[in-house]
Short mmCIF file of C-alpha atoms in Angstrom, two decimals:
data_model
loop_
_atom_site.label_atom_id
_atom_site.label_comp_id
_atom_site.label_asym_id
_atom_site.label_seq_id
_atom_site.Cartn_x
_atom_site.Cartn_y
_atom_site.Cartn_z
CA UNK A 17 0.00 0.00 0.00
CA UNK A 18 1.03 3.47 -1.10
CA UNK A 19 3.93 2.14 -3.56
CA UNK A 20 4.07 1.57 -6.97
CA UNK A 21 2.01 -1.69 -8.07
CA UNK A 22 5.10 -2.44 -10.85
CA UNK A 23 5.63 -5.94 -10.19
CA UNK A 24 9.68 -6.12 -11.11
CA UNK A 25 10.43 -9.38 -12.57
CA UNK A 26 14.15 -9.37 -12.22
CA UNK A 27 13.91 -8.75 -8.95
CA UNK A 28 10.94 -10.47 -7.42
CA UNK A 29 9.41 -7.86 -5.93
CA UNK A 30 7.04 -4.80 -6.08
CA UNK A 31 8.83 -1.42 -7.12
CA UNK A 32 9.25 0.71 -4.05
CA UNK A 33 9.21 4.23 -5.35
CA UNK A 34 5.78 5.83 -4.56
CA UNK A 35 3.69 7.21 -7.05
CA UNK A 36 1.73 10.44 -7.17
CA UNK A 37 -1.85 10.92 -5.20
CA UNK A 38 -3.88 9.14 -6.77
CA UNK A 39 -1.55 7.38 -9.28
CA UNK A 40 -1.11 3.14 -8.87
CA UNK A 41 2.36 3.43 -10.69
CA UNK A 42 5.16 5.41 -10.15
CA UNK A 43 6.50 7.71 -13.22
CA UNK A 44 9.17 5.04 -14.69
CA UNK A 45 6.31 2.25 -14.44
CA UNK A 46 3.54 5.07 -15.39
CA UNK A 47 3.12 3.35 -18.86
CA UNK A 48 1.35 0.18 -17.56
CA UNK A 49 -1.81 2.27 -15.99
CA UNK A 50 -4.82 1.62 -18.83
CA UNK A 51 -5.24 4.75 -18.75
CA UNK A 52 -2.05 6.19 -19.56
CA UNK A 53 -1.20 6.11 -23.51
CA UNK A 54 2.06 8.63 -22.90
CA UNK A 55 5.05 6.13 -24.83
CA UNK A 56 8.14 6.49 -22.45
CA UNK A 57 11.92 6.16 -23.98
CA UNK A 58 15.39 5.05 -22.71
CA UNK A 59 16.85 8.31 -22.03
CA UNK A 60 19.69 9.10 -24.63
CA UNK A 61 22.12 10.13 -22.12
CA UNK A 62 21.53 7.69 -19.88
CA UNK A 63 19.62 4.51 -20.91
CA UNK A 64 19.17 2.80 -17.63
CA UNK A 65 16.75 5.25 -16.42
CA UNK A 66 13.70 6.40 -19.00
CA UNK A 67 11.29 9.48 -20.16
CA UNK A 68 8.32 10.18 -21.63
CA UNK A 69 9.05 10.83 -25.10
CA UNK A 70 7.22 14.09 -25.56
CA UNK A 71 9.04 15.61 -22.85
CA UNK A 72 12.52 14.26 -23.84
CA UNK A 73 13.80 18.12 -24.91
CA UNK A 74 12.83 19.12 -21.35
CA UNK A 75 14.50 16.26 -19.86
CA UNK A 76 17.87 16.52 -21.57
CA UNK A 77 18.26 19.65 -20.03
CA UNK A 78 18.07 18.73 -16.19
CA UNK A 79 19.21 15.08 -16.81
CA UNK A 80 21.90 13.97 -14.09
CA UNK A 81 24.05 12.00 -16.92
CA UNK A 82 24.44 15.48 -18.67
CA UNK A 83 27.44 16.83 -19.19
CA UNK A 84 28.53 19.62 -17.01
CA UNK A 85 30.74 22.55 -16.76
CA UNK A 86 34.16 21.47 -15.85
CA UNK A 87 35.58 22.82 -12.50
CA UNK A 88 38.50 25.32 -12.57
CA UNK A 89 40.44 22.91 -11.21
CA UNK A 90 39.88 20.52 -14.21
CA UNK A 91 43.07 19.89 -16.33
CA UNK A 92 42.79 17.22 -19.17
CA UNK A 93 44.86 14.40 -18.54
CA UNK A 94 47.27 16.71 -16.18
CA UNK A 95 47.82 13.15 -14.00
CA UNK A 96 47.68 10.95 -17.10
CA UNK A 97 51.39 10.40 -17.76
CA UNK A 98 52.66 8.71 -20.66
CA UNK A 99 50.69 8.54 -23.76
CA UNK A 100 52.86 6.37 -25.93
CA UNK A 101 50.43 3.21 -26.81
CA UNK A 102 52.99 1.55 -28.80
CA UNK A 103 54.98 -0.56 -26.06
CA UNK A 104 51.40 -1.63 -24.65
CA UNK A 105 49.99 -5.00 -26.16
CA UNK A 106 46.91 -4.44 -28.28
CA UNK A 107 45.74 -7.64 -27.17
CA UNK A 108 46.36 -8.93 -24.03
CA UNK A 109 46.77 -13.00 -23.99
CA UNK A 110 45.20 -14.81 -21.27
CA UNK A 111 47.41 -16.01 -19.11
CA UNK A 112 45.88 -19.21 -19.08
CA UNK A 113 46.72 -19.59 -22.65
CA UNK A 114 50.65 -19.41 -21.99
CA UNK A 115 52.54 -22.31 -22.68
CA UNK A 116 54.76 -24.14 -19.64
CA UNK A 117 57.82 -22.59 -20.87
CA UNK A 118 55.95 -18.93 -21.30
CA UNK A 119 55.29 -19.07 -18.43
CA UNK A 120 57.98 -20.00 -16.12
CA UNK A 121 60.17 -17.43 -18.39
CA UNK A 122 57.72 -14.67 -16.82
CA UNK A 123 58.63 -16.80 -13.18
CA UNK A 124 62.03 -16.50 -13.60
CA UNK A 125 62.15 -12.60 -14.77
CA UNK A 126 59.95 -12.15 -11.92
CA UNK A 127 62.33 -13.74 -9.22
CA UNK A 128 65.48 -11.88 -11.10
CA UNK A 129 63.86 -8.37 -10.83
CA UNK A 130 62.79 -9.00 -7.07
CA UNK A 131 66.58 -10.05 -6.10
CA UNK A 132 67.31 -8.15 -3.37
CA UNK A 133 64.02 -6.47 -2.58
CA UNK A 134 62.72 -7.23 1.07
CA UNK A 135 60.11 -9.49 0.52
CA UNK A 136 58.78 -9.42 4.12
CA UNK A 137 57.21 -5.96 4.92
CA UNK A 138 57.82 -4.74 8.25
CA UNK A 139 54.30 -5.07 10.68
CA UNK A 140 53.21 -1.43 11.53
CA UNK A 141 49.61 -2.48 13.18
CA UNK A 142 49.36 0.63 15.04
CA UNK A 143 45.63 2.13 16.52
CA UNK A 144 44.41 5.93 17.14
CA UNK A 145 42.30 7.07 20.33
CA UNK A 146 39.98 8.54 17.91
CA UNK A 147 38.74 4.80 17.15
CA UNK A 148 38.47 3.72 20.62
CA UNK A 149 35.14 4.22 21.53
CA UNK A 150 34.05 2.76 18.25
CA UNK A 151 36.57 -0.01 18.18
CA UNK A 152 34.17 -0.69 21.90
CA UNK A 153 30.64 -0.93 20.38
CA UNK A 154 29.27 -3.94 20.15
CA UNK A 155 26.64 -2.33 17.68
CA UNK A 156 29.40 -2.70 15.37
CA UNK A 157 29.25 -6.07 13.12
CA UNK A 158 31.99 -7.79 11.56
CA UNK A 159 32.87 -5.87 8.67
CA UNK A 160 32.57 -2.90 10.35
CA UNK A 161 34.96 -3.64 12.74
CA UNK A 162 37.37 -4.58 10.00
CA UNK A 163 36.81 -1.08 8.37
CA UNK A 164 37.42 0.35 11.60
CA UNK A 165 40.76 -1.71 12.42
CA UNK A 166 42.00 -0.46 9.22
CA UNK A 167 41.04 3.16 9.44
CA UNK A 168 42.87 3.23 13.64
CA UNK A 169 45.96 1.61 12.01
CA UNK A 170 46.03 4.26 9.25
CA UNK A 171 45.57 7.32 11.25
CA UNK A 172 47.99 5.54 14.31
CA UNK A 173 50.76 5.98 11.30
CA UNK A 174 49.97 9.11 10.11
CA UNK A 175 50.21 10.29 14.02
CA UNK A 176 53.71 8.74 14.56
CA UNK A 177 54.42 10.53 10.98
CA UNK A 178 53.43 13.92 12.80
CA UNK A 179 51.22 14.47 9.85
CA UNK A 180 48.34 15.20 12.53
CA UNK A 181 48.56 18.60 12.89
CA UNK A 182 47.56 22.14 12.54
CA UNK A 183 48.03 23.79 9.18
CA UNK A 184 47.25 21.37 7.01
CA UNK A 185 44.86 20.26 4.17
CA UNK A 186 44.14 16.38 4.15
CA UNK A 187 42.90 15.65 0.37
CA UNK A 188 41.52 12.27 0.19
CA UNK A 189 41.56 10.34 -3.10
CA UNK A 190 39.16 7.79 -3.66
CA UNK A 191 37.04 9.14 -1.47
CA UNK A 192 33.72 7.37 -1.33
CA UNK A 193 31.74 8.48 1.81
CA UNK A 194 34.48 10.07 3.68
CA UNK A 195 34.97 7.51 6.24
CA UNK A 196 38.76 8.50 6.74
CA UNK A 197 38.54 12.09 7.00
CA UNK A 198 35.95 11.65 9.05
CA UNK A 199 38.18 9.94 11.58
CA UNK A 200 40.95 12.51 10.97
CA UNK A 201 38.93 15.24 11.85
CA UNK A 202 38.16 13.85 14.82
CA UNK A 203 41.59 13.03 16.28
CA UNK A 204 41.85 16.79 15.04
CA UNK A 205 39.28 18.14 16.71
CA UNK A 206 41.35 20.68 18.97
CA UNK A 207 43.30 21.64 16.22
CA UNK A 208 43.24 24.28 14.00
CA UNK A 209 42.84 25.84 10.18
CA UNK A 210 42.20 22.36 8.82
CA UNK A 211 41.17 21.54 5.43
CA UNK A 212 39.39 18.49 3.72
CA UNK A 213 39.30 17.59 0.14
CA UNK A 214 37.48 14.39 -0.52
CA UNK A 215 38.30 13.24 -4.08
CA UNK A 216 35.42 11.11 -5.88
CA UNK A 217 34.53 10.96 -9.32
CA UNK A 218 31.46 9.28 -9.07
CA UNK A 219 28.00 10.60 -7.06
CA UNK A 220 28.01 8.85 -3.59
CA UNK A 221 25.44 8.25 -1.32
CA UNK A 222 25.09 8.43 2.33
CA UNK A 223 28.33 10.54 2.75
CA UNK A 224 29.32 11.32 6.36
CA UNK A 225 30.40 14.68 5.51
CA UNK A 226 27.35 16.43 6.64
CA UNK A 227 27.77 14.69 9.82
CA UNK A 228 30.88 17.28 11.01
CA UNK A 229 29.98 19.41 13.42
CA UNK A 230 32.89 21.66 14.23
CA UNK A 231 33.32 24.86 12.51
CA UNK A 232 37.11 24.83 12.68
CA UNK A 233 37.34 22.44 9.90
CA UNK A 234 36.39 22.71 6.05
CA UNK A 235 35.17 19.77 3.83
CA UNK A 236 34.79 20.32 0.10
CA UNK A 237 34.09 17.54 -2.04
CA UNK A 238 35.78 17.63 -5.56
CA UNK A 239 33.58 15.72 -7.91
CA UNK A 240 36.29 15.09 -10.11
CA UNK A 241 38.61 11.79 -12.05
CA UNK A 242 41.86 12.21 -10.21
CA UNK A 243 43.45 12.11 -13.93
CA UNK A 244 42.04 15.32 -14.32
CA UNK A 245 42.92 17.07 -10.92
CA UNK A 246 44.64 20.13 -10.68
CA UNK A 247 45.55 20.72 -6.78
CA UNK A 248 47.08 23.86 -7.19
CA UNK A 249 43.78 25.38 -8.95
CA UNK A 250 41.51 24.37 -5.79
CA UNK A 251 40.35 27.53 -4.58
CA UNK A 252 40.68 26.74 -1.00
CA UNK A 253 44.16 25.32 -1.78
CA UNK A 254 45.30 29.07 -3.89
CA UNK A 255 43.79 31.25 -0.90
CA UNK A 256 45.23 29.14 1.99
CA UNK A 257 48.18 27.71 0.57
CA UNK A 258 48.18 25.26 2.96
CA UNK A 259 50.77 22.31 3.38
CA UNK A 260 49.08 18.93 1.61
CA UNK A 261 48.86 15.44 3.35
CA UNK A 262 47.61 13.00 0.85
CA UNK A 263 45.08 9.93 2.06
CA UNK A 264 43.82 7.31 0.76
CA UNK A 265 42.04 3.56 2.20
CA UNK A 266 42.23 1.19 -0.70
CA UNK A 267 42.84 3.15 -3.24
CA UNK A 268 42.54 0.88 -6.19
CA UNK A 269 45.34 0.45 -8.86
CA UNK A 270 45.90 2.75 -11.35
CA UNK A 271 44.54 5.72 -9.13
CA UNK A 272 47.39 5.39 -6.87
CA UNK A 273 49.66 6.00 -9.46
CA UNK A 274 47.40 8.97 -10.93
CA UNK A 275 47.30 10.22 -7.12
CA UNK A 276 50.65 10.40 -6.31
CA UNK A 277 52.01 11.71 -9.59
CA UNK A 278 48.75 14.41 -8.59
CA UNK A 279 50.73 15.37 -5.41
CA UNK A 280 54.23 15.24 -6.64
CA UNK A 281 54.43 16.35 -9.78
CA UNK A 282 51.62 18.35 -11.24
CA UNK A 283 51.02 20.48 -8.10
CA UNK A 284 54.66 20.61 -7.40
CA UNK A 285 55.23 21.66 -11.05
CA UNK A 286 52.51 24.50 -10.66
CA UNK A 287 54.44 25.45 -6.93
CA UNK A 288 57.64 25.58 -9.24
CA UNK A 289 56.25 27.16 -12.48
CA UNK A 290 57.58 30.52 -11.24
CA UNK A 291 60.96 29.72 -9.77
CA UNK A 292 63.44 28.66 -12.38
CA UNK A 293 66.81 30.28 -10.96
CA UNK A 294 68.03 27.51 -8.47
CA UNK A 295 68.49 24.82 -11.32
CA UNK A 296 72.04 25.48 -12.16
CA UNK A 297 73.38 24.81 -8.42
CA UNK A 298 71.15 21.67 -7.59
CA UNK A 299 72.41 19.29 -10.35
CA UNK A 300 75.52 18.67 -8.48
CA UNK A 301 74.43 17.17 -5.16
CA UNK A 302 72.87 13.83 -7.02
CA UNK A 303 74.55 10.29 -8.28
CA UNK A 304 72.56 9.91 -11.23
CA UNK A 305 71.32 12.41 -13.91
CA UNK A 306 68.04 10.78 -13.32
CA UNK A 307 68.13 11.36 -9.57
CA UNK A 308 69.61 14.31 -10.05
CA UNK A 309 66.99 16.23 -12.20
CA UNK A 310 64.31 14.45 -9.69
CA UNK A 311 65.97 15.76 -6.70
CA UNK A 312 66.43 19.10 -7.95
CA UNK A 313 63.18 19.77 -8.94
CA UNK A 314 61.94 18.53 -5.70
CA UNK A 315 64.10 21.00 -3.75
CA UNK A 316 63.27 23.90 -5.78
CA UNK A 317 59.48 22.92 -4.87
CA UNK A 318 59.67 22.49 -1.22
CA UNK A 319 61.35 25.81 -0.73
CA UNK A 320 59.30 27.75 -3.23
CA UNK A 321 55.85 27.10 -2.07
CA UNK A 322 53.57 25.43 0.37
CA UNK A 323 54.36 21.13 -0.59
CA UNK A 324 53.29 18.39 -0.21
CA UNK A 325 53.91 17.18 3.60
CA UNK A 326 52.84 13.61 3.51
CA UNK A 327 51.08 10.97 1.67
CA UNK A 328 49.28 7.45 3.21
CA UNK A 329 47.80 5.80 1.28
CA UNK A 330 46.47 1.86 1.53
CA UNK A 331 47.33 -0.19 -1.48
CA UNK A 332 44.58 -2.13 -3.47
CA UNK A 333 43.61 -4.00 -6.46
CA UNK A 334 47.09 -4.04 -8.50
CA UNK A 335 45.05 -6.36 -11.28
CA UNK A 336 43.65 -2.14 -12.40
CA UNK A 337 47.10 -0.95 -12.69
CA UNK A 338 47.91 0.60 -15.97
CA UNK A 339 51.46 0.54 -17.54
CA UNK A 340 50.35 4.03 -19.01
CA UNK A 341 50.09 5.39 -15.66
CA UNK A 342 52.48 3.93 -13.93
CA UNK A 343 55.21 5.77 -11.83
CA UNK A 344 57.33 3.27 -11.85
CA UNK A 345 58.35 2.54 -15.32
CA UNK A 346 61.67 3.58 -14.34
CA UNK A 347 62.67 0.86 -11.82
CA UNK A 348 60.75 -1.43 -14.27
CA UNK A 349 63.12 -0.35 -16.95
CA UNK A 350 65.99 -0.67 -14.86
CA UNK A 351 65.40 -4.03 -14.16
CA UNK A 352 64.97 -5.40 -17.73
CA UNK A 353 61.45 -5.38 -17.88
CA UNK A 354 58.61 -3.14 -19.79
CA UNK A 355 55.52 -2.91 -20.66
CA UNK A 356 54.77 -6.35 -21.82
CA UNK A 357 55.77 -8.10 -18.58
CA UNK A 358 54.24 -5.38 -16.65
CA UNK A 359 50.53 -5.75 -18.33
CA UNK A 360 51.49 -9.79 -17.53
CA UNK A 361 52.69 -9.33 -13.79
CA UNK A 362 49.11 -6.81 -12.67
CA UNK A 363 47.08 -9.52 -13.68
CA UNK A 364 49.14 -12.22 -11.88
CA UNK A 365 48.90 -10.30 -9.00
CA UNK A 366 45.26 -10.99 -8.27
CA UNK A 367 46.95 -14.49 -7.07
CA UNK A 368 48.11 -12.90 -3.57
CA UNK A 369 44.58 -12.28 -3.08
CA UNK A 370 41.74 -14.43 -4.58
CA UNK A 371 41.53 -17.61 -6.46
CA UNK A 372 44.05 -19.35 -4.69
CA UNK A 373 42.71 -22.03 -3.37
CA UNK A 374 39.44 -24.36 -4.37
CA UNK A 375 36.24 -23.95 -3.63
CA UNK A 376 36.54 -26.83 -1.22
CA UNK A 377 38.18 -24.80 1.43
CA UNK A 378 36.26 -23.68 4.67
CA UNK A 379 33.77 -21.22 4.69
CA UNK A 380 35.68 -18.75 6.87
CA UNK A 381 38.93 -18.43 4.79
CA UNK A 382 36.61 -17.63 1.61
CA UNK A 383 34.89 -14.71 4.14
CA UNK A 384 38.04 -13.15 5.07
CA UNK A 385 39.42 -13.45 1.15
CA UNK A 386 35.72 -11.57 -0.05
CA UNK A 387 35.29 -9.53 2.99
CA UNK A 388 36.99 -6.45 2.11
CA UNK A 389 36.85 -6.91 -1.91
CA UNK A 390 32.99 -6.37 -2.02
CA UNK A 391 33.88 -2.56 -3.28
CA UNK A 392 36.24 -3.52 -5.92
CA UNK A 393 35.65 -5.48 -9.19
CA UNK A 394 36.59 -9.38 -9.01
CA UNK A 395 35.65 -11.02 -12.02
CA UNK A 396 39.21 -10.21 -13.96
CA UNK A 397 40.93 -11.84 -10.04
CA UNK A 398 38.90 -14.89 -10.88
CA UNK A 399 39.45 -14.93 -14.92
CA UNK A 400 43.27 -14.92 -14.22
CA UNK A 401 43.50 -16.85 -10.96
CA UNK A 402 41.22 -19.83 -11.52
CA UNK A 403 42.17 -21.09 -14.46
CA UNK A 404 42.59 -24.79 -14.31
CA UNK A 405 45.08 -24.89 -16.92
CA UNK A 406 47.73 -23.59 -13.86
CA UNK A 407 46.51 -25.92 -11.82
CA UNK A 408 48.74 -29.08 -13.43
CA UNK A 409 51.58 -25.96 -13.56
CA UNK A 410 51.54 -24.13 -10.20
CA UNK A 411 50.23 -25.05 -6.75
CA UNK A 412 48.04 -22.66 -4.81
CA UNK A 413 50.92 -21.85 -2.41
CA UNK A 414 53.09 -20.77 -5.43
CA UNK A 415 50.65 -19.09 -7.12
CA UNK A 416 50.10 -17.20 -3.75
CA UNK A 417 53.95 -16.27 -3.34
CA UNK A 418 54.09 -15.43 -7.38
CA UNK A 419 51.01 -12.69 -6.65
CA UNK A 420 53.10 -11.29 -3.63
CA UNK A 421 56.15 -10.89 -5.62
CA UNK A 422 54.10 -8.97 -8.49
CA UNK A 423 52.46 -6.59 -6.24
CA UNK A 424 55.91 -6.16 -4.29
CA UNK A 425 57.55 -5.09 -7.74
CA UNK A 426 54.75 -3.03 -8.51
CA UNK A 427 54.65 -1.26 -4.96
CA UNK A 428 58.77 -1.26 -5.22
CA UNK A 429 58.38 0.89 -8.25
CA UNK A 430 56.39 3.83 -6.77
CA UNK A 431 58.47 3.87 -3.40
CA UNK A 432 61.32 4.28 -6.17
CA UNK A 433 59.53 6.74 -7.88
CA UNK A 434 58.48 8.75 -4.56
CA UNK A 435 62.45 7.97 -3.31
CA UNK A 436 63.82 10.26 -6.57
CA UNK A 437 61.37 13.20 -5.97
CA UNK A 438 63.34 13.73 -2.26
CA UNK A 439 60.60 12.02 -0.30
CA UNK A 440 61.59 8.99 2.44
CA UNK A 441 58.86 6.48 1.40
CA UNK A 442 58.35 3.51 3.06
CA UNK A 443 55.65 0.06 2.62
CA UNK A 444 54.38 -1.51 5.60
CA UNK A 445 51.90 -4.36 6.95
CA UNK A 446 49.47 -1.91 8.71
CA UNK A 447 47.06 -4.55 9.03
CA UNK A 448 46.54 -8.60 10.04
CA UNK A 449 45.52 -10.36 6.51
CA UNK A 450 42.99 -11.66 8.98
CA UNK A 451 41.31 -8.25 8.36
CA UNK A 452 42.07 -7.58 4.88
CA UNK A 453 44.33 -9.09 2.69
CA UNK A 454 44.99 -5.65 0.77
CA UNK A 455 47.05 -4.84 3.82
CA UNK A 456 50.03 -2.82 2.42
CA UNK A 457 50.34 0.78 3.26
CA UNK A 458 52.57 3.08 1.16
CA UNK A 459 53.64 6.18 3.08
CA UNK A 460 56.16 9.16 2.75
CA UNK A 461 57.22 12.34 3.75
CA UNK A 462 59.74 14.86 2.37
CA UNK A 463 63.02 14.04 3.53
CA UNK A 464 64.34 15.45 7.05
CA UNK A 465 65.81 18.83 5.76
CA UNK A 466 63.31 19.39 3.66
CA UNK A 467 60.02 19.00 5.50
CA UNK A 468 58.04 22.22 5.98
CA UNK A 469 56.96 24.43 9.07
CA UNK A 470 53.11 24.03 9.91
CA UNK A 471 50.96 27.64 9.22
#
């Protein structure tokens, strides 16, 4: 009673939107009343959602999928990095199609490029009394605690980091609802001129951001891809000129690498754009002309403007990175490898994490492996990982050690990449795998000399 009488087949159940007084059916289901000859269309823009077809002109111009202005802070493909297609594979081949030898050759590069890389992470499990009273309720189910363990651990690094403080603007990436800045403006909440940017290129519902109460502290959501993001032309950023602390929980793939190159190299190149005299004497200092023009550039942008004065972000989904995005082409390159084994070793990857083991195994392991992947895509980790053609080649236990390897590289590659801009960058365990099994956290901070007084 008082909802629409649209019987939804693919769903089993009675639409729940509630029509107007007087109507049985709501106005997406309006064309099955007898009395309603109106035809409705799929909307043009947007063809999951439909209109009446003699109000289509008057639609298109309030539809949500319409395009809309771009924000100032809106530069095309500023984050992108490389463009040059012709190293990538047109067509990627299954790895489940590789022959025996193929394959191990891949195995073998793998293990030579990981020589001498620490392959255990040290454990940083650390908590935050901001979490405490939460971390308490019993109100809280399972996966919420999980979130919640994750979320104390990331904030108890960012304290021992200092990067709690006054003065500062936290822009999240990947924002979602704004679960993390939520809990950073709470440990925060007797400091300061404190900023929030939460980063989200889709719409989101039931954000928390409404949910601040202090006026100290300023959220602003930037509706935005992070490929297209601009730091340096955020308002709030060009009036304050406030010192930046990255964030990000699970922060999938390729918009890690769009992220950081986002902090460190189009908003320091916008910081540096008007300082060009230093160059000559910095080139000297470095080992490598590489490291050198890295370095340099670096320096010139942490004593010409406001930079940034931390980043933390937790590592996710590797099986999305993109070689043409990729920071650390570099350290790949230096190793022997390009794009080809790159595009091979994301997708192997997914092994660490899902489709490891058989279906046979107990219902609690296949909890934990699913628990904290529910936001993130899993059909390519099951594709790659659950082929049975590796199963005569690899065991699960291999295959698991393989995946760690190829997300170790990966991650190895951006600390590399953070390392040559003059930042001490560092991965960590921040979590049990208990509670997630993305449970890497990538953080850094401009080296000692360099790191900024707080405003």
């Amino acid at each position: 009673p008082g909802r629409c009488a649209y019987f939804v087949e693919r769903k089993k159940r009675f639409c729940k939107m509630i029509p107007a007084a007087g109507r049985r059916f709501c106005g997406e289901h309006g064309q099955q009343e007898e009395e309603n000859d109106r035809k409705r269309i799929p909307c043009p823009l947007d063809p999951k959602h439909t209109v009446y077809e003699d109000q289509l002109q008057k639609h298109l111009k309030k539809c949500n999928s319409r395009e809309k202005p771009k924000p100032i802070y809106f530069v095309q493909d500023i984050n992108a990095g490389f463009k040059d297609g012709a190293e990538i594979q047109e067509k990627q081949v299954p790895i489940s199609s590789l022959s025996k030898e193929e394959l191990e050759d891949l195995i073998i590069k793998l293990k030579k490029a990981s020589h001498g890389l620490e392959l255990r992470l040290k454990e940083q499990i650390l908590s935050h009394q901001a979490l405490q009273e939460a971390l308490n309720d019993p109100k809280n189910g399972e996966s919420a605690f999980k979130h919640l363990k994750q979320q104390a651990s990331i904030l108890g690094n960012m304290e021992k980091l200092h990067l709690l403080g006054p003065g500062r603007c936290f822009v999240e990436f990947g924002a979602g609802r704004g679960k993390l800045s939520h809990w950073v403006d709470i440990a925060l909440q007797n400091v300061e001129n404190v900023q929030f940017l939460l980063v989200e290129r889709a719409t989101t519902r039931f954000k928390v951001d409404g949910k601040h109460k202090r006026t100290d502290s300023v959220f602003e959501r930037l509706q935005v891809d992070i490929q297209h993001l601009c730091l340096k032309k955020v308002p709030i950023l060009e009036k304050k000129k406030l010192p930046v602390v990255g964030i990000g929980k699970h922060l999938c793939g390729a918009a890690t690498d769009l992220a950081l190159r986002c902090l460190v190299e189009s908003y320091a190149t916008c910081c540096d754009g008007e300082k060009e005299e230093p160059a000559p004497k910095r080139s000297r200092t470095d080992k490598t002309d590489v490291a050198s023009s890295n370095s340099a550039d670096n320096e010139s942008t942490k004593n010409d403007c406001e930079p940034v004065a931390g980043i933390v972000i937790a590592l996710c989904c590797h099986h999305k990175c993109d070689w043409s995005h990729y920071v650390g082409r570099d350290f790949f390159k230096s190793v022997g490898l390009g794009a080809v084994e790159f595009n091979y070793f994301q997708r192997m990857s997914s092994w660490a994490t899902c489709g490891m083991q058989e279906t046979t195994t107990k219902a609690s392991t296949s909890e934990d492996q699913t628990s904290d992947t529910e936001e993130h895509a899993e059909s390519l980790l099951k594709t790659e990982s659950g082929s049975d053609t590796l199963q005569g080649i690899l065991t699960a236990e291999e295959r698991k050690e393989i995946g760690c390897l190829c997300k170790l590289l990966i991650d190895h590659g951006r600390v590399e990449y953070l390392q040559q801009r003059g930042y001490k960058a560092a991965l960590q365990y921040y979590t049990e795998s208990a509670v997630s099994l993305e449970n890497v956290l990538l953080t850094a901070v401009p080296s000692p000399s360099l790191i900024p007084e707080p405003t």
